Amino acid sequence: MAGTDGPDLPAQLVKDFHGAFGEHHARAVHAKGVIFEGQFEPSREAQAVSKAEVFTGKRHVTVRFSDFTGLPDIPDTSGDANPRGLAIKFDLPGEATYDIVAHSFNGFPVATAAEFSTLLQALPMSGPGAAKPTALDRFFADHPRAQVFFTTQKPPPESFATTAYFGVNAFTFTDAAGRPLTVRYRFVPAAGEHYLDPDALKTRSATYLGDEIGPRVAGHTVAFTWQAQIAEPADRADDPSTAWPDNRRLITLGIITIDRAVENTSERDRALLFMPGNVPPGIDIADPMLAVRNAAYPVSFGERQ
């Protein structure tokens, strides 16, 4: 099934995640996480570039921070727990919602969902006992950006609140006059970016991120500035493996403030679904990978019920 494309690809991706990380009746990826609530206050600049209802007033948000992999018990101290995840659900009028799924690396390992399937299938075939070159070695040789993704992650953060997050897929904003603007998202922590050096990491427990973020939110709010990075004509919207240059213009869309803990039961976590292609009028999908991701998430959701 390597490189499979077409209508079976979303289900194949979920199967590939299980092949890489095992079947745990949890999320296929970013299985270990913690949920909070808060609010979003949009900027006037956001209202000028998109007619979407998410920008027309204050919105309640549900936020989930997470570790990478489909392992529900992965240690927070593990390098394999990078990139960390940030998922946000905005409540809109009329019981509608808008979802964003981001992670703590500016980019994605591959350009297409079919390539991602091939990458995931290479992981379980490339363990310590595998003959060299492994399937993953061969994949990296043909996909150097994937190797960059796996080898240049930031160190574990001091907190889920002290790392930046990136929405690696592109969207198109449309304003009230119908003018389009292609963007990618960034979430910048108000607390600044702070990571652990190897000595500090040795003092942390396997659950230090989940243990830390609850008291932090209880003591004072956690905030992120939501930014839109604006594409220029040379920037590809259909290749998430290529980060747009840092000199591209940034628009502040508003502030997300996390101020309430919720009961983090396994039942609540299983019932919470974030759909990366769930967008309101005024925001459209610009990267075709999002259509495949949006079809794969319900497959994983159904399996964990």
Coordinates of C-alpha atoms in Angstrom, one line a residue:
M1 CA 0.0 0.0 0.0
A2 CA 3.0 2.3 0.0
G3 CA 2.3 5.6 -1.7
T4 CA -1.4 4.7 -2.0
D5 CA -3.6 7.6 -3.2
G6 CA -7.3 8.0 -3.7
P7 CA -10.4 7.4 -1.6
D8 CA -8.8 4.7 0.6
L9 CA -5.8 6.9 1.6
P10 CA -7.4 8.4 4.8
A11 CA -8.2 4.9 6.3
Q12 CA -4.7 3.7 5.1
L13 CA -3.1 6.5 7.0
V14 CA -4.8 5.5 10.3
K15 CA -3.7 1.9 9.6
D16 CA -0.2 3.2 9.1
F17 CA -0.2 5.0 12.4
H18 CA -1.3 1.8 14.1
G19 CA 1.5 -0.1 12.4
A20 CA 4.0 2.4 13.6
F21 CA 2.7 2.9 17.2
G22 CA 0.3 0.1 17.9
E23 CA -3.4 0.0 18.4
H24 CA -4.3 1.5 21.8
H25 CA -8.0 2.6 21.2
A26 CA -6.7 6.1 21.5
R27 CA -6.0 8.8 19.0
A28 CA -3.9 7.4 16.1
V29 CA -1.4 10.3 16.7
H30 CA -0.9 12.8 19.5
A31 CA -2.6 10.3 21.8
K32 CA -1.3 11.7 25.1
G33 CA -2.8 15.1 25.8
V34 CA -4.5 17.4 28.3
I35 CA -7.6 19.6 27.7
F36 CA -8.4 23.2 28.9
E37 CA -10.9 25.9 28.0
G38 CA -10.6 29.6 27.5
Q39 CA -11.5 32.4 25.1
F40 CA -10.4 34.0 21.9
E41 CA -10.5 37.8 21.3
P42 CA -10.0 38.7 17.6
S43 CA -8.1 41.7 16.4
R44 CA -9.4 44.4 14.1
E45 CA -6.8 43.4 11.6
A46 CA -8.3 39.9 11.4
Q47 CA -11.8 41.3 10.8
A48 CA -10.3 43.3 7.9
V49 CA -8.8 40.3 6.1
S50 CA -11.5 37.6 6.6
K51 CA -15.3 37.7 6.9
A52 CA -15.2 34.5 9.0
E53 CA -17.5 34.5 12.1
V54 CA -14.6 33.4 14.3
F55 CA -13.3 37.0 13.9
T56 CA -16.5 38.9 14.6
G57 CA -16.4 38.7 18.4
K58 CA -15.1 36.9 21.5
R59 CA -15.3 33.1 21.2
H60 CA -15.2 30.3 23.7
V61 CA -12.3 27.8 22.9
T62 CA -11.5 24.3 23.9
V63 CA -7.7 23.6 23.7
R64 CA -5.8 20.3 23.8
F65 CA -2.0 20.2 24.3
S66 CA -0.4 16.9 23.3
D67 CA 2.7 14.8 22.7
F68 CA 3.6 13.3 19.3
T69 CA 3.1 9.6 18.5
G70 CA 0.1 7.3 19.0
L71 CA 1.5 6.1 22.3
P72 CA -0.8 7.1 25.1
D73 CA 1.9 6.7 27.7
I74 CA 4.9 8.2 25.9
P75 CA 7.2 9.9 28.4
D76 CA 7.1 13.7 28.1
T77 CA 10.9 13.6 28.3
S78 CA 11.3 11.5 25.2
G79 CA 12.6 13.0 22.0
D80 CA 10.0 11.1 20.1
A81 CA 7.3 13.2 21.9
N82 CA 8.3 16.0 19.6
P83 CA 6.6 17.9 17.9
R84 CA 4.1 18.8 20.6
G85 CA 0.6 19.4 19.5
L86 CA -1.9 22.3 20.0
A87 CA -5.5 21.7 18.8
I88 CA -8.2 24.5 19.2
K89 CA -11.9 24.3 18.8
F90 CA -13.7 27.7 18.5
D91 CA -17.4 27.8 19.3
L92 CA -19.3 29.8 16.7
P93 CA -22.9 31.1 16.6
G94 CA -25.6 28.5 15.9
E95 CA -23.6 25.6 17.4
A96 CA -21.1 25.7 14.6
T97 CA -17.4 25.2 15.3
Y98 CA -14.0 26.0 13.8
D99 CA -11.0 23.7 14.4
I100 CA -7.3 24.2 14.1
V101 CA -4.6 21.5 14.5
A102 CA -1.0 22.7 14.9
H103 CA 2.3 21.4 16.1
S104 CA 5.6 22.8 17.4
F105 CA 7.7 22.4 14.2
N106 CA 7.5 24.9 11.3
G107 CA 6.8 22.4 8.6
F108 CA 5.8 18.9 7.8
P109 CA 8.1 15.9 6.9
V110 CA 6.5 15.5 3.4
A111 CA 4.6 17.4 0.7
T112 CA 1.7 15.0 0.2
A113 CA -0.5 12.6 2.2
A114 CA 0.6 9.6 0.0
E115 CA 4.2 10.3 0.8
F116 CA 3.3 10.5 4.5
S117 CA 1.7 7.0 4.2
T118 CA 5.0 5.7 2.8
L119 CA 7.0 7.3 5.6
L120 CA 4.8 5.9 8.3
Q121 CA 5.1 2.4 6.8
A122 CA 8.9 2.8 6.9
L123 CA 9.1 3.4 10.6
P124 CA 8.2 -0.1 12.0
M125 CA 10.6 -1.6 9.4
S126 CA 13.5 0.4 10.5
G127 CA 14.1 -0.6 14.2
P128 CA 17.5 -1.2 15.8
G129 CA 17.8 -4.7 14.3
A130 CA 16.9 -3.7 10.7
A131 CA 19.5 -4.2 8.0
K132 CA 21.2 -1.1 6.6
P133 CA 20.1 0.9 4.8
T134 CA 16.8 0.7 6.4
A135 CA 13.5 1.6 4.8
L136 CA 13.6 4.9 6.7
D137 CA 17.2 5.5 5.4
R138 CA 16.1 5.0 1.9
F139 CA 13.1 7.3 2.4
F140 CA 15.3 10.0 3.8
A141 CA 17.6 9.8 0.8
D142 CA 14.7 10.6 -1.5
H143 CA 13.0 13.1 1.0
P144 CA 15.7 15.2 2.7
R145 CA 13.1 17.5 4.3
A146 CA 11.7 14.5 6.2
Q147 CA 15.2 13.9 7.7
V148 CA 15.3 17.5 8.7
F149 CA 12.0 17.1 10.4
F150 CA 13.1 14.1 12.4
T151 CA 16.6 15.4 13.3
T152 CA 16.1 19.1 14.0
Q153 CA 13.2 19.2 16.5
K154 CA 13.6 21.6 19.4
P155 CA 14.4 20.2 22.9
P156 CA 11.5 19.4 25.2
P157 CA 9.9 22.6 26.3
E158 CA 9.7 23.8 29.9
S159 CA 5.9 23.8 29.5
F160 CA 3.2 23.4 26.9
A161 CA 2.9 27.1 27.4
T162 CA 6.5 27.9 26.4
T163 CA 6.8 26.6 22.8
A164 CA 5.5 28.1 19.6
Y165 CA 3.1 26.1 17.4
F166 CA 2.6 26.2 13.7
G167 CA -0.3 25.3 11.4
V168 CA 1.7 23.7 8.6
N169 CA -1.2 23.6 6.0
A170 CA -2.2 26.7 4.1
F171 CA -5.7 28.4 4.1
T172 CA -7.2 31.2 2.0
F173 CA -8.9 34.1 3.8
T174 CA -11.6 36.0 1.9
D175 CA -12.7 39.4 3.1
A176 CA -16.1 41.1 2.7
A177 CA -15.2 42.3 -0.8
G178 CA -14.1 38.8 -1.9
R179 CA -10.4 39.5 -1.9
P180 CA -8.3 36.4 -1.2
L181 CA -5.2 36.1 1.0
T182 CA -3.2 32.8 1.4
V183 CA -1.9 32.2 5.0
R184 CA -0.4 29.8 7.4
Y185 CA -0.9 30.0 11.1
R186 CA 1.5 30.6 14.0
F187 CA 0.8 30.6 17.8
V188 CA 3.3 32.6 19.8
P189 CA 3.4 32.0 23.6
A190 CA 3.0 35.1 25.8
A191 CA 5.4 33.4 28.3
G192 CA 8.1 33.3 25.6
E193 CA 9.9 30.2 24.3
H194 CA 11.8 28.2 26.9
Y195 CA 13.2 24.7 26.5
L196 CA 15.1 22.3 28.7
D197 CA 18.8 21.6 28.5
P198 CA 19.9 18.0 29.0
D199 CA 20.7 18.5 32.7
A200 CA 17.3 20.1 33.4
L201 CA 15.6 17.3 31.4
K202 CA 17.0 14.7 33.7
T203 CA 15.2 16.2 36.7
R204 CA 11.7 16.0 35.0
S205 CA 9.3 13.1 35.3
A206 CA 7.6 11.2 32.4
T207 CA 4.5 13.3 33.0
Y208 CA 6.1 16.7 33.8
L209 CA 4.3 18.6 31.0
G210 CA 0.8 17.5 32.1
D211 CA 1.7 18.0 35.7
E212 CA 3.0 21.5 35.1
I213 CA 0.4 23.0 32.9
G214 CA -2.6 22.6 35.3
P215 CA -1.1 24.6 38.2
R216 CA 0.2 27.1 35.7
V217 CA -3.3 27.8 34.3
A218 CA -4.8 27.8 37.8
G219 CA -2.2 30.4 39.0
H220 CA -2.5 32.7 36.0
T221 CA -3.8 32.6 32.5
V222 CA -1.8 31.1 29.6
A223 CA -2.0 33.1 26.4
F224 CA -0.9 32.7 22.8
T225 CA -0.9 35.3 20.0
W226 CA -2.5 33.9 16.9
Q227 CA -0.7 35.1 13.8
A228 CA -1.2 34.6 10.0
Q229 CA 1.9 34.4 7.9
I230 CA 1.1 35.9 4.5
A231 CA 2.2 34.1 1.4
E232 CA 4.0 35.8 -1.5
P233 CA 3.6 34.6 -5.1
A234 CA 6.7 32.4 -4.8
D235 CA 5.4 30.5 -1.8
R236 CA 3.6 27.2 -2.4
A237 CA 0.4 26.6 -0.6
D238 CA 0.3 22.9 -1.5
D239 CA 3.6 21.8 0.0
P240 CA 3.6 21.8 3.8
S241 CA 7.2 20.4 3.9
T242 CA 8.5 23.7 2.9
A243 CA 8.3 26.5 5.4
W244 CA 7.7 30.0 4.1
P245 CA 10.6 32.4 4.7
D246 CA 10.6 34.1 8.1
N247 CA 10.6 37.6 6.4
R248 CA 7.0 37.1 5.2
R249 CA 4.5 39.6 6.6
L250 CA 2.7 38.5 9.8
I251 CA -0.8 39.7 10.8
T252 CA -2.0 39.4 14.4
L253 CA -5.4 37.6 14.3
G254 CA -6.0 37.9 18.1
I255 CA -5.2 36.5 21.5
I256 CA -6.1 33.0 22.8
T257 CA -6.4 33.0 26.6
I258 CA -6.5 29.7 28.4
D259 CA -7.9 30.1 31.9
R260 CA -9.9 27.0 32.9
A261 CA -9.1 23.4 33.6
V262 CA -11.6 20.7 32.8
E263 CA -12.1 17.2 34.0
N264 CA -9.6 15.3 31.9
T265 CA -11.2 11.9 31.8
S266 CA -10.6 9.3 29.1
E267 CA -14.2 9.5 28.1
R268 CA -14.0 13.3 27.5
D269 CA -10.8 12.9 25.5
R270 CA -12.2 10.1 23.3
A271 CA -15.3 12.3 22.6
L272 CA -13.3 15.4 21.6
L273 CA -12.7 15.5 17.8
F274 CA -10.7 18.2 16.1
M275 CA -11.2 18.4 12.3
P276 CA -8.4 20.3 10.5
G277 CA -10.6 20.9 7.5
N278 CA -13.5 22.2 9.5
V279 CA -13.6 25.8 8.3
P280 CA -16.2 28.6 8.4
P281 CA -17.2 30.8 5.4
G282 CA -14.4 33.3 4.9
I283 CA -11.7 30.6 5.4
D284 CA -11.0 28.0 2.7
I285 CA -8.6 25.1 2.4
A286 CA -5.6 25.9 0.2
D287 CA -3.5 22.8 0.7
P288 CA -5.0 19.5 -0.7
M289 CA -3.4 17.5 2.1
L290 CA -6.1 18.9 4.4
A291 CA -8.8 17.1 2.6
V292 CA -7.1 13.8 3.3
R293 CA -6.4 14.7 6.9
N294 CA -10.0 15.7 7.4
A295 CA -11.2 12.4 6.1
A296 CA -8.7 10.4 8.3
Y297 CA -9.6 12.0 11.6
P298 CA -13.2 10.6 11.7
V299 CA -11.7 7.1 11.0
S300 CA -9.5 7.4 14.1
F301 CA -12.3 8.9 16.1
G302 CA -14.6 5.9 15.3
E303 CA -11.9 3.4 16.3
R304 CA -11.4 4.9 19.7
Q305 CA -15.1 4.9 20.7

